[in-house]
Short mmCIF file of C-alpha atoms in Angstrom, two decimals:
data_model
loop_
_atom_site.label_atom_id
_atom_site.label_comp_id
_atom_site.label_asym_id
_atom_site.label_seq_id
_atom_site.Cartn_x
_atom_site.Cartn_y
_atom_site.Cartn_z
CA ASP A 3 -7.24 -2.24 -4.96
CA THR A 4 -7.55 1.03 -3.05
CA GLU A 5 -6.36 -0.22 0.30
CA VAL A 6 -3.38 0.35 2.50
CA THR A 7 -2.82 -2.66 4.74
CA GLN A 8 -0.84 -2.74 7.97
CA THR A 9 0.39 -5.61 10.12
CA PRO A 10 0.20 -6.39 12.92
CA LYS A 11 -3.01 -4.78 14.18
CA HIS A 12 -1.75 -4.80 17.76
CA LEU A 13 1.76 -5.10 19.18
CA VAL A 14 2.96 -5.25 22.76
CA MET A 15 6.69 -5.03 23.32
CA GLY A 16 9.17 -4.50 26.10
CA MET A 17 11.70 -1.72 26.10
CA THR A 18 14.53 -4.07 25.08
CA ASN A 19 12.68 -5.78 22.22
CA LYS A 20 13.17 -5.30 18.49
CA LYS A 21 10.04 -5.44 16.35
CA SER A 22 8.86 -4.23 12.96
CA LEU A 23 5.66 -2.74 11.61
CA LYS A 24 4.70 -3.43 8.01
CA CYS A 25 2.67 -1.48 5.49
CA GLU A 26 1.67 -2.40 1.95
CA GLN A 27 -0.19 -0.68 -0.90
CA HIS A 28 -0.87 -1.78 -4.47
CA MET A 29 -2.23 1.48 -5.87
CA GLY A 30 0.99 2.34 -7.68
CA HIS A 31 1.59 5.22 -5.30
CA ARG A 32 5.15 6.50 -5.18
CA ALA A 33 4.89 8.29 -1.84
CA MET A 34 4.49 6.55 1.50
CA TYR A 35 4.30 7.96 5.01
CA TRP A 36 4.52 6.96 8.66
CA TYR A 37 2.45 8.85 11.20
CA LYS A 38 2.20 8.53 14.98
CA GLN A 39 -1.13 9.22 16.64
CA LYS A 40 -1.60 9.58 20.39
CA ALA A 41 -5.06 9.25 21.92
CA LYS A 42 -7.43 12.14 21.15
CA LYS A 43 -4.80 13.88 18.97
CA PRO A 44 -4.35 14.26 15.23
CA PRO A 45 -1.71 12.19 13.44
CA GLU A 46 1.86 13.52 13.54
CA LEU A 47 4.07 12.99 10.53
CA MET A 48 7.21 10.94 11.18
CA PHE A 49 8.72 9.97 7.81
CA VAL A 50 8.09 10.47 4.11
CA TYR A 51 9.36 8.22 1.34
CA SER A 52 9.29 9.36 -2.25
CA TYR A 53 10.21 6.88 -4.98
CA GLU A 54 11.57 4.54 -2.29
CA LYS A 55 13.96 7.18 -0.94
CA LEU A 56 13.62 8.80 2.46
CA SER A 57 12.82 12.43 1.76
CA ILE A 58 11.51 13.70 5.10
CA ASN A 59 12.45 12.77 8.67
CA GLU A 60 10.56 14.92 11.14
CA SER A 61 13.32 14.75 13.77
CA VAL A 62 12.22 11.29 14.87
CA PRO A 63 14.44 9.52 17.47
CA SER A 64 16.78 6.91 16.04
CA ARG A 65 14.99 4.12 17.92
CA PHE A 66 12.53 4.34 14.99
CA SER A 67 14.12 3.20 11.72
CA PRO A 68 12.10 3.27 8.49
CA GLU A 69 12.78 1.14 5.45
CA CYS A 70 11.22 1.03 1.99
CA PRO A 71 12.26 -2.26 0.32
CA ASN A 72 10.21 -1.58 -2.83
CA SER A 73 7.51 0.72 -4.13
CA SER A 74 4.71 -1.24 -2.44
CA LEU A 75 6.19 -1.90 0.98
CA LEU A 76 7.12 0.27 3.93
CA ASN A 77 8.52 -0.97 7.22
CA LEU A 78 9.13 0.70 10.54
CA HIS A 79 11.76 -1.02 12.68
CA LEU A 80 11.48 -0.45 16.41
CA HIS A 81 14.25 -0.86 18.96
CA ALA A 82 14.67 0.19 22.58
CA LEU A 83 11.37 2.04 22.67
CA GLN A 84 10.06 3.96 25.65
CA PRO A 85 6.58 3.71 27.21
CA GLU A 86 5.76 7.17 25.81
CA ASP A 87 6.13 5.67 22.31
CA SER A 88 2.89 3.77 22.87
CA ALA A 89 0.50 5.04 20.20
CA LEU A 90 -1.36 4.17 17.01
CA TYR A 91 1.09 4.06 14.09
CA LEU A 92 -0.51 4.87 10.77
CA CYS A 93 0.86 4.28 7.32
CA ALA A 94 -0.38 6.31 4.37
CA SER A 95 0.34 6.59 0.67
CA SER A 96 -0.30 9.07 -2.12
CA ARG A 97 0.42 9.27 -5.83
CA GLU A 98 3.31 11.65 -5.33
CA THR A 99 4.63 13.88 -2.56
CA SER A 100 4.68 17.08 -4.56
CA GLY A 101 1.81 19.51 -4.88
CA GLY A 102 -0.32 18.23 -2.04
CA GLY A 103 -3.21 15.85 -2.60
CA GLU A 104 -5.06 12.99 -1.04
CA GLN A 105 -3.36 10.53 1.25
CA PHE A 106 -4.82 7.06 1.76
CA PHE A 107 -4.44 5.72 5.30
CA GLY A 108 -4.13 2.20 6.60
CA PRO A 109 -5.98 0.95 9.71
CA GLY A 110 -2.93 1.38 11.91
CA THR A 111 -0.93 -0.70 14.36
CA ARG A 112 -1.74 -0.13 18.02
CA LEU A 113 1.62 -0.28 19.82
CA THR A 114 2.00 -0.69 23.56
CA VAL A 115 5.47 -0.43 25.09
CA LEU A 116 5.79 -1.90 28.58
CA ALA B 24 3.01 27.58 6.88
CA GLN B 25 -0.55 26.41 7.31
CA SER B 26 -2.68 25.94 10.40
CA VAL B 27 -6.13 24.46 10.94
CA THR B 28 -8.56 25.30 13.72
CA GLN B 29 -11.42 23.08 14.76
CA LEU B 30 -12.97 25.06 17.57
CA ASP B 31 -15.39 22.36 18.71
CA SER B 32 -13.64 19.47 20.41
CA GLN B 33 -16.93 17.62 20.84
CA VAL B 34 -20.36 17.97 19.23
CA PRO B 35 -23.26 16.03 20.75
CA VAL B 36 -26.31 15.61 18.55
CA PHE B 37 -29.44 13.48 18.44
CA GLU B 38 -30.01 10.92 15.72
CA GLU B 39 -31.67 12.32 12.55
CA ALA B 40 -30.75 15.90 13.51
CA PRO B 41 -28.56 18.03 11.23
CA VAL B 42 -24.96 18.74 12.19
CA GLU B 43 -22.22 21.16 11.21
CA LEU B 44 -18.58 20.66 12.16
CA ARG B 45 -16.54 23.82 11.83
CA CYS B 46 -13.10 24.18 10.28
CA ASN B 47 -11.10 27.33 9.69
CA TYR B 48 -7.64 27.47 8.24
CA SER B 49 -4.80 29.92 7.82
CA SER B 50 -2.40 29.92 4.89
CA SER B 51 -0.42 32.43 2.86
CA VAL B 52 -0.80 30.28 -0.26
CA SER B 53 -3.66 28.41 -1.89
CA VAL B 54 -4.52 25.08 -0.33
CA TYR B 55 -6.28 21.81 -0.91
CA LEU B 56 -8.80 20.98 1.85
CA PHE B 57 -9.85 17.62 3.26
CA TRP B 58 -12.13 16.10 5.82
CA TYR B 59 -11.13 12.72 7.25
CA VAL B 60 -13.18 10.52 9.59
CA GLN B 61 -11.71 8.12 12.13
CA TYR B 62 -13.98 5.49 13.66
CA PRO B 63 -12.88 3.99 16.99
CA ASN B 64 -9.74 1.87 16.70
CA GLN B 65 -9.43 2.47 12.98
CA GLY B 66 -7.34 4.51 10.57
CA LEU B 67 -8.42 7.67 8.79
CA GLN B 68 -10.87 7.55 5.90
CA LEU B 69 -11.30 10.41 3.46
CA LEU B 70 -14.82 11.86 3.58
CA LEU B 71 -14.37 14.55 0.95
CA LYS B 72 -11.88 16.95 -0.55
CA TYR B 73 -11.77 20.34 -2.21
CA LEU B 74 -9.15 20.74 -4.91
CA SER B 75 -10.73 23.32 -7.22
CA GLY B 76 -14.00 24.18 -8.95
CA SER B 77 -17.39 24.20 -7.25
CA THR B 78 -17.11 25.33 -3.65
CA LEU B 79 -19.78 22.86 -2.53
CA VAL B 80 -18.24 19.44 -2.25
CA LYS B 81 -20.19 16.23 -1.71
CA GLY B 82 -18.56 13.26 -0.02
CA ILE B 83 -19.35 9.81 1.20
CA ASN B 84 -22.04 8.87 3.72
CA GLY B 85 -24.18 11.93 2.92
CA PHE B 86 -21.64 14.52 4.08
CA GLU B 87 -20.92 17.75 2.26
CA ALA B 88 -18.68 20.75 2.85
CA GLU B 89 -18.50 24.26 1.52
CA PHE B 90 -15.25 26.07 0.82
CA ASN B 91 -15.43 29.76 1.68
CA LYS B 92 -12.24 31.49 0.62
CA SER B 93 -13.09 34.89 2.10
CA GLN B 94 -13.79 33.36 5.51
CA THR B 95 -11.05 30.72 5.11
CA SER B 96 -13.52 28.07 6.21
CA PHE B 97 -14.42 24.55 5.15
CA HIS B 98 -17.33 23.49 7.36
CA LEU B 99 -18.67 19.96 7.18
CA ARG B 100 -22.43 19.32 7.20
CA LYS B 101 -24.86 16.47 7.21
CA PRO B 102 -28.64 17.03 7.11
CA SER B 103 -29.52 13.94 9.17
CA VAL B 104 -27.01 11.98 11.25
CA HIS B 105 -27.04 8.33 12.23
CA ILE B 106 -25.69 6.60 15.30
CA SER B 107 -23.00 5.12 13.05
CA ASP B 108 -21.64 8.62 12.35
CA THR B 109 -20.21 8.72 15.87
CA ALA B 110 -16.49 9.19 15.23
CA GLU B 111 -13.62 11.67 15.27
CA TYR B 112 -13.54 14.09 12.35
CA PHE B 113 -10.33 15.79 11.23
CA CYS B 114 -10.10 18.75 8.90
CA ALA B 115 -6.78 19.00 7.03
CA VAL B 116 -5.08 21.22 4.48
CA SER B 117 -2.06 20.97 2.26
CA ALA B 118 -0.48 23.80 0.35
CA ILE B 119 -0.60 23.82 -3.43
CA GLY B 120 2.92 23.99 -4.74
CA THR B 121 5.94 22.11 -5.93
CA GLY B 122 7.90 19.85 -3.67
CA PHE B 123 6.59 18.03 -0.64
CA GLN B 124 3.52 19.65 0.89
CA LYS B 125 2.71 18.44 4.39
CA LEU B 126 -0.83 17.48 5.35
CA VAL B 127 -1.68 19.74 8.29
CA PHE B 128 -4.46 18.49 10.56
CA GLY B 129 -6.78 20.24 12.95
CA THR B 130 -7.14 18.90 16.48
CA GLY B 131 -10.28 16.98 15.61
CA THR B 132 -13.96 17.13 16.53
CA ARG B 133 -15.64 14.20 18.21
CA LEU B 134 -19.19 13.76 16.91
CA LEU B 135 -21.39 11.96 19.43
CA VAL B 136 -24.75 10.84 18.06
CA SER B 137 -27.29 9.60 20.57
CA PRO B 138 -30.73 8.05 20.06
#
């Protein structure tokens, strides 16, 4: 299994809602990532988990809260988002975080904040 | 720190014609190099990567790229494109070293293949 899966594919939420994005991989990777991608732009790194511990937070607002319940799962909890948070949210994984190397991306969740 | 430049934001080409998408990078340390493709409304898929060894790298879907250290370039080529190659292409680098090494992306090149 060389896939990273993400649910849901699409999500529409109001500014007062609480929702969660989910990501799963079964490649035995110990590093997982959340990226945000606006239209016609490259992905921007948000968070990095290494061995289920948060190792990098790229100064992301607290209305985004990541969680890594186990080595295969990564969640992104959303609360009180703003319309400018509408974007494609991509999850990725890699064998490790150190030394660079290939990241495998999921198909993304298209988020719209009304 | 690393940076990646993709000078062409859009490259229009006719079906069955050859194409080259340009990528230049800047880094004070050695890097790994990647090309990712993103089809509409999808995530990123790795086309090919250069880690070490032969500077000519072959990837999926008939794409290849050549690493040129002296020119700090990693241009992507395909001898004959198909309509289905229409997508956004991102060049990316990550430094070789210990600790977390961020994947740094270029701004992307949109390949538009027309009949």
